[in-house]
């Protein structure tokens, strides 16, 4: 019998998409054996300011950035519904669409994981997915900075065996070290605003799109 599909989801504003996003998704897909990674742009992120460029621009940049990678696909469900882009709502929607047997792996960085208890209905997330936490360069800072409630959750739900992510559709937390690429969208935007080069921080076709549409400039 064929094992259920294992699908990764990477959420974010992707403002803009950069090589850090892409490399994280690629390394986690290889490490876990993901059949697909869905890039899911947020419409109204609850923990940060509204993106200053339109969702259409951000979608276009994601499409350009993931082109040519057969595992990477765009998922626009958060842009198609009103209100804040809550992860729990997206997971419920995905589960209804894909069925109960598919393994869903929500991909996030260690900083996001440390703030997990501020997420909407965060205690319910593991009912719908596994949490895959990417850290760099080592896991020590994750354990050192965990709140008591997250330390308890990790103690109960962490697995060191990727096979378990294939055997169950949800419920585990898995930590994976990835290449340390210190790239942030905030830095890219600030650099562009100063008229400086961001070459080699994001895909060439994404940079060409930004230049074509004069994004992240004073007149963009």
XYZ file of C-alpha atoms in Angstrom:
220
model
C 0.000 0.000 0.000
C 1.317 3.421 -0.940
C 2.075 5.736 1.970
C -0.039 8.883 2.245
C 1.296 12.016 0.594
C 3.504 14.286 2.668
C 3.043 17.972 1.853
C 4.898 20.973 3.206
C 3.402 24.437 3.593
C 5.529 27.567 3.806
C 3.573 30.668 4.738
C 4.717 34.268 4.772
C 4.237 37.643 3.178
C 7.020 36.918 0.654
C 7.644 40.639 0.457
C 9.713 39.798 -1.533
C 10.440 36.097 -1.958
C 14.182 35.533 -1.553
C 16.788 32.779 -1.623
C 16.424 32.143 2.102
C 12.814 31.076 1.568
C 13.702 28.887 -1.383
C 16.720 27.210 0.180
C 14.820 26.503 3.408
C 11.996 24.866 1.454
C 14.419 22.831 -0.656
C 16.451 21.543 2.292
C 13.384 20.640 4.338
C 11.799 18.908 1.343
C 14.930 16.778 0.945
C 15.354 16.075 4.657
C 11.755 15.017 5.247
C 10.875 13.610 1.848
C 8.165 16.102 0.994
C 6.310 15.429 -2.226
C 5.292 19.055 -2.513
C 5.895 22.412 -0.855
C 3.069 24.929 -1.069
C 4.132 28.571 -0.873
C 1.212 30.368 0.759
C 1.346 34.196 0.674
C -0.475 35.880 3.548
C -3.065 38.549 2.790
C -3.365 40.169 6.226
C -0.640 38.844 8.536
C -1.706 39.121 12.188
C 1.824 39.636 13.570
C 3.221 42.260 11.233
C 2.282 45.334 9.216
C 0.378 45.000 5.974
C 2.741 44.504 3.015
C 3.322 47.752 1.162
C 3.124 46.081 -2.242
C -0.013 44.478 -3.608
C -0.847 40.814 -3.287
C -0.717 40.608 -7.084
C 2.943 41.666 -7.053
C 3.793 39.243 -4.265
C 2.045 36.384 -6.065
C 3.923 37.204 -9.260
C 7.261 37.165 -7.417
C 6.489 33.792 -5.833
C 5.485 32.370 -9.211
C 8.732 33.558 -10.736
C 10.853 32.337 -7.842
C 9.463 28.799 -7.722
C 9.339 28.310 -11.493
C 11.291 25.272 -12.622
C 11.053 23.387 -9.322
C 8.436 20.634 -9.756
C 7.969 20.265 -5.986
C 7.133 23.923 -5.429
C 3.603 25.230 -6.026
C 1.693 28.419 -5.239
C -1.293 28.314 -2.895
C -3.357 31.515 -2.800
C -6.091 30.510 -0.352
C -5.129 33.149 2.221
C -5.433 35.859 -0.424
C -8.896 34.633 -1.346
C -10.506 35.005 2.060
C -11.188 38.069 4.171
C -9.799 38.898 7.587
C -6.474 38.002 9.136
C -4.458 35.195 7.558
C -4.531 32.764 10.451
C -2.573 29.541 10.061
C -5.261 27.472 11.767
C -7.836 28.544 9.172
C -5.511 27.593 6.330
C -4.818 24.200 7.875
C -8.527 23.486 8.342
C -9.103 24.418 4.715
C -6.227 22.243 3.504
C -7.379 19.285 5.557
C -10.901 19.575 4.145
C -9.503 19.734 0.619
C -6.819 17.038 0.832
C -8.395 14.565 3.243
C -7.548 13.123 6.625
C -4.711 10.820 5.556
C -2.379 13.338 3.928
C 0.522 14.372 6.146
C 0.669 18.168 6.388
C 3.958 19.726 7.506
C 3.906 23.415 8.392
C 7.402 24.798 7.802
C 8.641 27.622 10.011
C 11.837 29.136 11.285
C 13.014 28.950 14.881
C 12.095 32.607 15.559
C 8.514 31.940 14.520
C 8.399 28.788 16.632
C 9.574 30.683 19.714
C 6.568 32.972 19.278
C 4.102 30.164 18.567
C 2.036 30.755 21.697
C 0.996 34.157 20.313
C -0.584 32.534 17.246
C -4.362 32.337 16.943
C -5.625 29.007 18.371
C -2.062 27.734 18.497
C -2.935 24.818 20.771
C -4.974 23.307 17.918
C -2.294 23.435 15.209
C -0.919 19.950 15.860
C -4.378 18.480 15.368
C -4.033 19.398 11.703
C -0.312 19.283 10.906
C 3.218 18.508 11.965
C 5.418 21.499 12.791
C 8.800 21.451 11.055
C 11.165 23.920 12.682
C 14.206 25.011 10.681
C 17.093 26.278 12.774
C 20.552 27.595 12.057
C 23.230 26.819 12.939
C 22.325 24.791 16.043
C 19.284 23.961 18.205
C 20.709 25.183 21.508
C 19.121 28.634 21.254
C 15.691 27.111 20.645
C 15.750 25.164 23.891
C 17.323 28.026 25.836
C 14.672 30.545 24.794
C 11.546 28.378 24.975
C 8.704 29.497 27.177
C 7.564 26.907 29.751
C 4.453 26.065 27.722
C 6.419 25.553 24.502
C 9.074 23.543 26.361
C 6.316 21.268 27.605
C 4.791 20.985 24.137
C 8.149 20.141 22.547
C 8.837 17.539 25.233
C 5.560 15.801 24.457
C 5.461 16.117 20.689
C 9.043 16.205 19.376
C 10.210 13.366 17.174
C 13.701 12.693 15.828
C 12.440 10.202 13.249
C 11.207 11.579 9.919
C 9.421 8.280 9.260
C 6.838 9.296 11.850
C 5.977 12.321 9.745
C 4.973 9.919 6.992
C 3.106 7.526 9.257
C 0.768 10.065 10.869
C -1.048 12.996 9.242
C -0.333 15.396 12.117
C 0.840 15.734 15.699
C 4.660 15.827 15.736
C 7.288 18.568 16.016
C 10.511 17.972 14.111
C 13.632 20.180 14.277
C 15.952 20.297 11.262
C 19.165 22.249 10.854
C 19.542 24.086 7.550
C 22.183 26.182 5.795
C 22.718 29.486 7.571
C 21.635 32.085 5.003
C 21.258 35.395 6.802
C 18.812 36.920 4.321
C 15.714 38.855 5.287
C 13.016 40.566 3.268
C 13.271 43.554 5.622
C 16.948 43.995 4.751
C 16.225 43.582 1.039
C 13.540 46.262 1.134
C 15.762 48.650 3.086
C 18.658 48.086 0.693
C 16.451 48.767 -2.333
C 15.106 51.936 -0.729
C 18.707 53.146 -0.483
C 19.277 52.440 -4.170
C 21.806 49.698 -3.449
C 22.181 46.276 -5.033
C 20.368 43.185 -3.743
C 21.808 40.909 -6.406
C 22.474 37.347 -5.174
C 19.944 37.715 -2.332
C 16.958 36.707 -4.437
C 16.387 34.994 -7.792
C 17.396 37.014 -10.830
C 13.897 36.871 -12.311
C 12.395 38.182 -9.070
C 14.916 41.030 -9.024
C 14.102 41.807 -12.665
C 10.407 41.974 -11.752
C 11.127 44.335 -8.841
C 13.157 46.593 -11.110
C 10.558 46.469 -13.889
C 7.767 47.565 -11.545
C 9.958 49.872 -9.428
C 8.944 48.138 -6.213
C 10.329 49.085 -2.792
C 11.451 52.493 -3.963
C 10.009 55.782 -2.764
C 7.929 55.934 -5.933
C 7.185 52.192 -5.993
